[in-house]
CSV table of C-alpha atoms in Angstrom, one decimal:
chain,number,residue,atom,x,y,z
A,282,MET,CA,-13.6,-34.3,51.4
A,283,ARG,CA,-12.3,-31.9,49.1
A,284,MET,CA,-8.9,-32.3,48.9
A,285,ARG,CA,-9.7,-35.8,48.5
A,286,LYS,CA,-11.8,-35.2,45.4
A,287,ILE,CA,-9.2,-33.3,44.0
A,288,THR,CA,-6.8,-35.9,44.4
A,289,TRP,CA,-9.2,-38.5,42.6
A,290,ILE,CA,-9.2,-36.7,39.7
A,291,PHE,CA,-5.6,-36.1,39.2
A,292,ILE,CA,-5.4,-39.7,39.6
A,293,VAL,CA,-7.7,-40.5,36.5
A,294,VAL,CA,-6.6,-37.7,35.0
A,295,ILE,CA,-2.9,-39.5,34.6
A,296,CYS,CA,-4.0,-42.3,34.2
A,297,VAL,CA,-5.9,-42.0,31.0
A,298,SER,CA,-3.1,-39.8,30.1
A,299,LEU,CA,-0.8,-42.8,30.4
A,300,ILE,CA,-3.5,-45.3,28.4
A,301,LEU,CA,-3.8,-42.9,25.8
A,302,SER,CA,-0.2,-42.8,25.9
A,303,ALA,CA,0.2,-46.1,25.6
A,304,CYS,CA,-2.4,-46.9,22.8
A,305,GLY,CA,-0.4,-43.8,20.5
A,306,SER,CA,2.6,-45.3,20.6
A,307,ARG,CA,4.1,-48.8,18.9
A,308,ASP,CA,7.3,-50.2,19.0
A,309,ALA,CA,9.2,-52.4,16.1
A,310,ASP,CA,7.2,-55.5,16.6
A,311,ASP,CA,3.9,-53.7,16.5
A,312,VAL,CA,5.1,-51.8,13.3
A,313,VAL,CA,6.8,-55.2,11.4
A,314,GLY,CA,3.6,-56.9,11.7
A,315,ASP,CA,1.8,-53.8,9.9
A,316,LEU,CA,4.4,-53.3,7.0
A,317,GLU,CA,3.7,-57.5,6.8
A,318,LYS,CA,0.3,-57.5,6.4
A,319,LYS,CA,0.9,-54.4,4.7
A,320,LEU,CA,2.9,-56.1,2.1
A,321,LYS,CA,0.3,-59.5,1.7
A,322,ASP,CA,-2.7,-56.9,1.0
A,323,LEU,CA,-0.6,-54.8,-1.6
A,324,GLU,CA,-2.8,-54.0,-5.1
A,325,SER,CA,-1.3,-51.2,-6.5
A,326,TYR,CA,1.1,-47.6,-5.6
A,327,HIS,CA,2.7,-44.7,-7.4
A,328,GLY,CA,5.0,-43.0,-6.2
A,329,THR,CA,7.5,-39.7,-7.5
A,330,GLY,CA,10.6,-38.3,-6.1
A,331,THR,CA,14.2,-37.6,-6.4
A,332,MET,CA,17.4,-39.4,-6.6
A,333,THR,CA,20.5,-38.3,-5.9
A,334,LEU,CA,23.7,-40.4,-6.6
A,335,ASN,CA,26.8,-39.6,-4.5
A,336,THR,CA,28.8,-42.4,-6.6
A,337,GLY,CA,30.7,-40.5,-9.1
A,338,ASN,CA,32.8,-36.9,-9.1
A,339,GLU,CA,29.9,-34.7,-8.6
A,340,ALA,CA,26.7,-35.6,-6.9
A,341,GLN,CA,24.0,-36.2,-10.1
A,342,GLU,CA,20.2,-35.9,-9.1
A,343,TYR,CA,17.0,-38.1,-11.4
A,344,GLN,CA,13.9,-37.6,-11.5
A,345,LEU,CA,12.2,-40.6,-10.6
A,346,GLU,CA,8.5,-42.0,-11.1
A,347,VAL,CA,7.5,-46.0,-9.7
A,348,SER,CA,4.2,-47.7,-10.7
A,349,TYR,CA,3.3,-51.1,-9.4
A,350,LYS,CA,0.1,-53.3,-10.0
A,351,SER,CA,-0.8,-56.2,-8.9
A,352,PRO,CA,0.4,-59.2,-9.8
A,353,HIS,CA,3.2,-58.4,-11.9
A,354,TYR,CA,2.8,-54.7,-13.4
A,355,TYR,CA,5.7,-52.1,-13.0
A,356,ARG,CA,6.8,-49.1,-14.8
A,357,ILE,CA,9.7,-47.3,-13.1
A,358,SER,CA,11.0,-44.0,-15.2
A,359,ILE,CA,14.4,-42.6,-14.3
A,360,THR,CA,14.7,-38.9,-15.8
A,361,ASN,CA,17.9,-36.9,-16.3
A,362,SER,CA,16.5,-33.4,-15.7
A,363,GLU,CA,19.6,-31.6,-16.9
A,364,ARG,CA,20.2,-34.0,-20.2
A,365,ASP,CA,16.3,-34.2,-20.5
A,366,VAL,CA,16.8,-38.2,-20.5
A,367,THR,CA,14.5,-40.5,-19.4
A,368,GLN,CA,15.0,-44.4,-19.3
A,369,ILE,CA,12.0,-46.8,-18.4
A,370,VAL,CA,11.7,-50.4,-17.5
A,371,LEU,CA,9.1,-51.8,-18.1
A,372,ARG,CA,7.1,-55.2,-17.4
A,373,ASN,CA,3.7,-56.6,-18.2
A,374,ASP,CA,1.7,-59.7,-19.8
A,375,GLU,CA,4.3,-59.8,-22.7
A,376,GLY,CA,7.6,-59.7,-21.3
A,377,VAL,CA,10.3,-57.0,-19.4
A,378,PHE,CA,11.1,-54.0,-21.3
A,379,VAL,CA,14.1,-51.8,-21.4
A,380,LEU,CA,12.8,-48.5,-23.1
A,381,THR,CA,15.0,-45.7,-24.2
A,382,PRO,CA,12.0,-43.4,-25.7
A,383,HIS,CA,13.6,-40.3,-27.0
A,384,LEU,CA,16.0,-42.9,-29.2
A,385,GLN,CA,12.4,-44.8,-30.0
A,386,LYS,CA,14.5,-47.9,-29.0
A,387,SER,CA,13.4,-50.9,-26.8
A,388,PHE,CA,15.0,-54.2,-25.4
A,389,ARG,CA,12.4,-57.0,-24.9
A,390,PHE,CA,13.2,-60.4,-22.7
A,391,GLN,CA,12.1,-63.2,-20.5
A,392,SER,CA,12.5,-62.5,-17.0
A,393,ASP,CA,11.2,-62.2,-13.8
A,394,TRP,CA,12.2,-59.3,-12.9
A,395,PRO,CA,12.4,-57.5,-10.2
A,396,GLY,CA,12.2,-61.1,-8.5
A,397,GLN,CA,14.6,-61.4,-5.9
A,398,GLN,CA,16.6,-58.1,-7.0
A,399,GLY,CA,16.5,-55.1,-4.9
A,400,GLN,CA,15.6,-52.2,-5.9
A,401,VAL,CA,15.8,-49.0,-3.9
A,402,TYR,CA,12.4,-47.0,-4.8
A,403,LEU,CA,10.0,-49.9,-4.6
A,404,TYR,CA,7.7,-50.7,-1.7
A,405,GLU,CA,8.8,-54.3,-1.9
A,406,THR,CA,12.2,-54.3,-1.9
A,407,LEU,CA,11.8,-52.0,1.4
A,408,VAL,CA,10.0,-53.9,3.7
A,409,ASN,CA,11.1,-56.8,2.7
A,410,SER,CA,14.4,-55.8,3.9
A,411,ILE,CA,12.9,-54.6,7.4
A,412,LEU,CA,11.2,-58.1,7.9
A,413,THR,CA,14.5,-60.4,7.3
A,414,ASP,CA,16.6,-57.9,9.4
A,415,ASP,CA,16.9,-59.6,12.7
A,416,GLU,CA,18.8,-56.8,14.3
A,417,ARG,CA,17.3,-54.0,12.5
A,418,GLN,CA,17.3,-50.7,14.6
A,419,PHE,CA,14.0,-48.8,14.8
A,420,THR,CA,13.3,-45.3,16.1
A,421,MET,CA,11.1,-42.7,15.7
A,422,ASP,CA,11.4,-39.3,13.7
A,423,ASP,CA,8.9,-36.8,15.0
A,424,GLU,CA,9.6,-33.7,13.2
A,425,GLN,CA,9.0,-35.4,10.0
A,426,LYS,CA,6.3,-38.1,11.4
A,427,SER,CA,8.4,-41.0,10.4
A,428,PHE,CA,9.3,-44.6,12.0
A,429,VAL,CA,12.6,-44.5,11.4
A,430,PHE,CA,14.5,-48.4,10.4
A,431,ASP,CA,18.4,-49.0,10.3
A,432,VAL,CA,18.7,-52.3,8.8
A,433,ASN,CA,20.9,-53.8,6.2
A,434,ALA,CA,21.3,-53.4,2.1
A,435,ASN,CA,21.1,-56.3,0.0
A,436,TYR,CA,22.1,-54.5,-3.8
A,437,GLN,CA,24.0,-55.6,-7.1
A,438,ASN,CA,26.1,-53.0,-5.9
A,439,ARG,CA,27.9,-54.5,-3.1
A,440,SER,CA,29.5,-51.3,-2.0
A,441,LEU,CA,25.9,-50.5,-0.1
A,442,SER,CA,26.2,-52.2,2.9
A,443,ARG,CA,23.4,-49.9,5.4
A,444,GLN,CA,20.2,-48.0,4.6
A,445,LYS,CA,17.8,-46.0,6.8
A,446,ILE,CA,14.4,-45.9,5.3
A,447,TRP,CA,11.6,-43.1,6.6
A,448,LEU,CA,8.0,-44.6,6.7
A,449,SER,CA,5.1,-42.4,7.6
A,450,LYS,CA,3.3,-43.2,10.8
A,451,ASP,CA,-0.1,-42.7,9.1
A,452,GLY,CA,0.4,-45.2,6.7
A,453,TYR,CA,3.4,-46.0,6.0
A,454,GLU,CA,4.1,-44.5,2.8
A,455,PRO,CA,8.1,-44.3,2.2
A,456,GLN,CA,9.0,-40.8,2.8
A,457,GLN,CA,13.2,-41.3,2.0
A,458,VAL,CA,16.1,-43.8,1.9
A,459,GLU,CA,19.8,-43.3,2.6
A,460,ILE,CA,22.1,-46.1,1.4
A,461,ALA,CA,25.5,-45.7,3.0
A,462,ASP,CA,28.7,-47.6,2.4
A,463,ASP,CA,31.2,-49.4,5.0
A,464,SER,CA,32.5,-45.9,6.2
A,465,ALA,CA,28.8,-44.3,6.3
A,466,SER,CA,28.9,-42.6,3.4
A,467,VAL,CA,25.8,-42.3,2.1
A,468,LEU,CA,25.5,-42.8,-1.8
A,469,VAL,CA,22.3,-43.2,-2.6
A,470,LEU,CA,19.8,-40.9,-1.2
A,471,VAL,CA,15.7,-41.1,-2.8
A,472,LYS,CA,13.5,-38.8,-1.5
A,473,PHE,CA,9.3,-39.4,-2.3
A,474,ASN,CA,7.2,-36.3,-3.1
A,475,GLU,CA,4.1,-38.6,-3.2
A,476,PHE,CA,3.1,-42.0,-2.7
A,477,GLU,CA,0.0,-43.2,-3.0
A,478,PHE,CA,-2.0,-46.6,-2.4
A,479,GLY,CA,-4.0,-48.0,-4.1
A,480,LYS,CA,-3.4,-46.1,-7.1
A,481,GLN,CA,-6.0,-46.3,-10.3
A,482,PHE,CA,-3.8,-47.1,-13.8
A,483,GLU,CA,-5.4,-46.4,-16.9
A,484,ASP,CA,-5.7,-49.5,-19.1
A,485,ASP,CA,-2.7,-48.9,-20.9
A,486,ALA,CA,-0.5,-47.4,-18.2
A,487,PHE,CA,1.7,-50.4,-18.6
A,488,ASP,CA,1.5,-50.7,-22.5
A,489,MET,CA,5.1,-50.9,-24.1
A,490,LYS,CA,4.1,-48.8,-27.0
A,491,ARG,CA,2.1,-46.0,-25.1
A,492,ASN,CA,5.3,-45.6,-23.2
A,493,LEU,CA,7.5,-45.0,-26.4
A,494,SER,CA,4.7,-42.5,-27.8
A,495,MET,CA,4.3,-40.7,-25.2
A,496,TRP,CA,7.6,-39.6,-25.6
A,497,GLN,CA,7.1,-38.4,-28.9
A,498,MET,CA,4.3,-36.6,-28.6
A,499,LYS,CA,5.5,-34.5,-25.5
A,500,SER,CA,8.6,-33.8,-27.8
A,501,LEU,CA,7.2,-33.9,-30.8
A,502,PRO,CA,8.5,-30.5,-32.4
A,503,THR,CA,12.0,-31.4,-31.2
A,504,PHE,CA,12.0,-34.8,-32.3
A,505,LEU,CA,10.9,-33.8,-35.6
A,506,ALA,CA,13.9,-31.4,-35.9
A,507,ASP,CA,16.4,-33.9,-35.1
A,508,GLN,CA,15.0,-36.3,-37.2
A,509,GLU,CA,15.2,-33.8,-40.4
A,510,ALA,CA,18.7,-33.1,-39.3
A,511,GLU,CA,19.9,-37.0,-39.5
A,512,ASP,CA,17.9,-37.5,-42.7
A,513,ASN,CA,19.7,-34.7,-43.9
A,514,GLU,CA,23.2,-36.1,-42.2
A,515,ALA,CA,22.1,-39.6,-44.2
A,516,GLU,CA,21.9,-38.2,-47.8
A,517,SER,CA,26.0,-37.2,-47.4
A,518,GLY,CA,27.2,-40.7,-45.6
A,519,PRO,CA,28.4,-41.5,-42.6
A,520,THR,CA,28.6,-38.2,-40.5
A,521,ASN,CA,31.5,-37.5,-37.9
A,522,LEU,CA,31.3,-38.4,-34.3
A,523,SER,CA,28.4,-35.9,-32.7
A,524,PHE,CA,29.6,-36.6,-28.9
A,525,GLY,CA,33.3,-37.0,-27.3
A,526,VAL,CA,34.9,-40.1,-26.2
A,527,TYR,CA,33.4,-41.6,-22.5
A,528,THR,CA,36.4,-43.0,-20.6
A,529,PRO,CA,35.1,-44.6,-17.1
A,530,SER,CA,36.8,-43.8,-14.0
A,531,TYR,CA,37.5,-46.9,-12.9
A,532,THR,CA,39.6,-49.8,-14.3
A,533,PRO,CA,40.0,-53.2,-12.7
A,534,GLU,CA,43.4,-53.9,-11.2
A,535,GLY,CA,46.2,-55.3,-13.8
A,536,VAL,CA,44.3,-54.0,-16.3
A,537,GLU,CA,44.7,-50.6,-18.4
A,538,PHE,CA,43.7,-48.6,-21.5
A,539,SER,CA,45.0,-50.2,-25.1
A,540,ASP,CA,43.9,-48.6,-27.6
A,541,LEU,CA,41.4,-46.6,-29.5
A,542,ARG,CA,39.6,-46.3,-32.8
A,543,GLU,CA,36.7,-45.1,-34.7
A,544,VAL,CA,34.4,-48.4,-36.2
A,545,PRO,CA,32.5,-47.6,-39.6
A,546,ARG,CA,28.8,-48.2,-39.4
A,547,ASP,CA,26.2,-47.9,-42.2
A,548,ASP,CA,25.5,-44.6,-41.4
A,549,HIS,CA,27.8,-43.3,-38.6
A,550,LEU,CA,30.5,-43.6,-37.1
A,551,ALA,CA,31.6,-45.4,-33.5
A,552,ILE,CA,34.4,-45.7,-31.0
A,553,LEU,CA,35.9,-48.6,-30.2
A,554,VAL,CA,38.1,-48.4,-27.0
A,555,ARG,CA,40.2,-51.2,-25.3
A,556,TYR,CA,41.3,-52.1,-22.4
A,557,ALA,CA,43.8,-55.4,-22.0
A,558,GLY,CA,45.6,-56.7,-18.6
A,559,VAL,CA,44.6,-59.1,-16.2
A,560,TYR,CA,41.2,-59.0,-17.4
A,561,ASN,CA,40.3,-58.0,-21.6
A,562,TYR,CA,37.1,-56.1,-22.4
A,563,THR,CA,36.3,-53.6,-25.0
A,564,ILE,CA,33.5,-50.7,-25.1
A,565,ILE,CA,32.0,-49.7,-27.8
A,566,GLU,CA,30.2,-45.7,-27.8
A,567,GLU,CA,27.7,-44.7,-30.8
A,568,LYS,CA,24.6,-43.3,-31.6
A,569,PRO,CA,22.9,-45.9,-33.5
A,570,GLU,CA,19.2,-45.5,-35.5
A,571,ALA,CA,16.3,-46.5,-33.5
A,572,LYS,CA,15.2,-50.0,-33.3
A,573,ASP,CA,14.0,-52.9,-31.4
A,574,VAL,CA,16.0,-55.6,-30.1
A,575,SER,CA,14.1,-58.8,-28.9
A,576,LEU,CA,15.8,-60.9,-26.1
A,577,THR,CA,15.0,-64.6,-25.2
A,578,GLN,CA,17.6,-64.2,-22.0
A,579,GLY,CA,19.1,-61.2,-20.1
A,580,GLU,CA,19.4,-59.7,-16.9
A,581,ILE,CA,18.6,-56.2,-16.0
A,582,ILE,CA,20.8,-54.6,-14.2
A,583,ASP,CA,20.3,-51.1,-12.1
A,584,LEU,CA,23.6,-48.9,-12.7
A,585,GLY,CA,22.0,-46.3,-10.5
A,586,TYR,CA,21.8,-44.0,-12.8
A,587,THR,CA,20.5,-45.9,-15.9
A,588,PHE,CA,19.6,-49.7,-16.3
A,589,ALA,CA,21.7,-51.8,-18.6
A,590,VAL,CA,21.0,-55.5,-20.2
A,591,LEU,CA,23.4,-57.7,-19.4
A,592,THR,CA,23.4,-61.1,-22.0
A,593,GLY,CA,25.4,-63.7,-23.0
A,594,GLU,CA,27.2,-66.8,-20.9
A,595,ILE,CA,30.5,-67.6,-22.1
A,596,GLN,CA,30.8,-63.9,-24.0
A,597,LYS,CA,29.0,-61.1,-22.2
A,598,THR,CA,27.2,-57.8,-23.3
A,599,LEU,CA,26.3,-55.2,-21.0
A,600,SER,CA,24.6,-52.5,-22.9
A,601,TRP,CA,23.1,-49.4,-21.8
A,602,ASN,CA,22.2,-45.9,-22.5
A,603,TYR,CA,23.7,-42.5,-21.5
A,604,ASP,CA,23.7,-39.0,-22.4
A,605,GLY,CA,22.2,-40.1,-25.7
A,606,VAL,CA,25.0,-42.3,-26.3
A,607,GLU,CA,24.3,-46.3,-26.5
A,608,PHE,CA,27.2,-48.0,-24.7
A,609,LYS,CA,28.3,-51.8,-24.7
A,610,LEU,CA,31.1,-53.1,-23.1
A,611,THR,CA,32.0,-57.1,-23.8
A,612,THR,CA,34.1,-59.7,-22.6
A,613,ASP,CA,35.0,-63.2,-22.1
A,614,ASP,CA,36.9,-62.9,-18.9
A,615,LEU,CA,35.6,-59.2,-17.1
A,616,PRO,CA,33.3,-60.6,-13.6
A,617,LYS,CA,30.2,-59.3,-13.7
A,618,GLU,CA,31.1,-57.2,-11.0
A,619,GLU,CA,33.9,-55.7,-12.4
A,620,MET,CA,31.3,-55.3,-15.7
A,621,VAL,CA,29.2,-53.2,-13.5
A,622,LYS,CA,31.5,-51.0,-11.6
A,623,VAL,CA,33.2,-49.9,-14.8
A,624,ALA,CA,29.6,-49.0,-16.3
A,625,GLN,CA,28.8,-47.4,-13.4
A,626,SER,CA,31.5,-45.7,-13.5
A,627,LEU,CA,30.9,-43.5,-16.4
A,628,GLU,CA,28.1,-41.4,-14.6
A,629,GLY,CA,28.8,-37.9,-14.4
A,630,GLN,CA,31.6,-38.3,-17.1
A,631,ILE,CA,31.7,-35.7,-20.1
A,632,GLY,CA,32.4,-37.0,-23.0
A,633,LYS,CA,36.3,-35.5,-24.4
């Protein structure tokens, strides 16, 4: 009798364990269903982390800060810690802005960005890439307490073909993203240090003027010293170049370097570099004065290490800032994808 009682207790324990185990486990369909609801109910979030790019000669690391507030407010900040240079993409009721705070410069134009443009650091992009890939692969990472999805990558950079996304088991916060090329080499790595849903923002968190002035107030002594030096240089007329020439490491097939020359501006010199062949284009490099630029039409291009603005239809111009230098790539025949490759190949290059 006692033996039978022990046997029944053992059976009950096993059944309870199996039930609890089944309740605690979730398969891909369960997680996908939760993510659909999470995306539908998304009101706001804020995350910080690092982004490492392995697309140049050496790996480059950037500090990343991402903010979103429903229905269409965005603030993405990318900082090169080594050079202490920050660039911000901002969207509010006034439009979309690309800000370079240390130059006190802003581009403004009407756009539905991010729209259909994938951004590796936006939660909506990551979740949508999981939801739309019917061949997604699903695993669990017990060490990081994560659900892991291996899905197709859909970014402006077509060399990025696959991505692995780590989401926390507790609340589906993004923890890590790896984006690889066709040979499985990881070109982009994003690691979130923190990520908070339902973030409460200050009223002016997405205000353009605030985001420009925040940097200036933080760096006021340095800013004033630099401004005084620039004023002294301006009094003596155009200055010599305070930076070297940046040479892209990528040149489209059938294109060769043509010539390089200095171009005088009002208070400084710029460098103009020409390339000719199957395609023809010029790159202007300069350190201009701070100014606001309003554009009626334009497209934000994510170069990975910074943001660029593409304008024009017949004659196209891609403008971006890097290492305190403003670049403008202008062409009437170089395809957009080739323009982006040329611009991306400047990452990690040192002015010579």
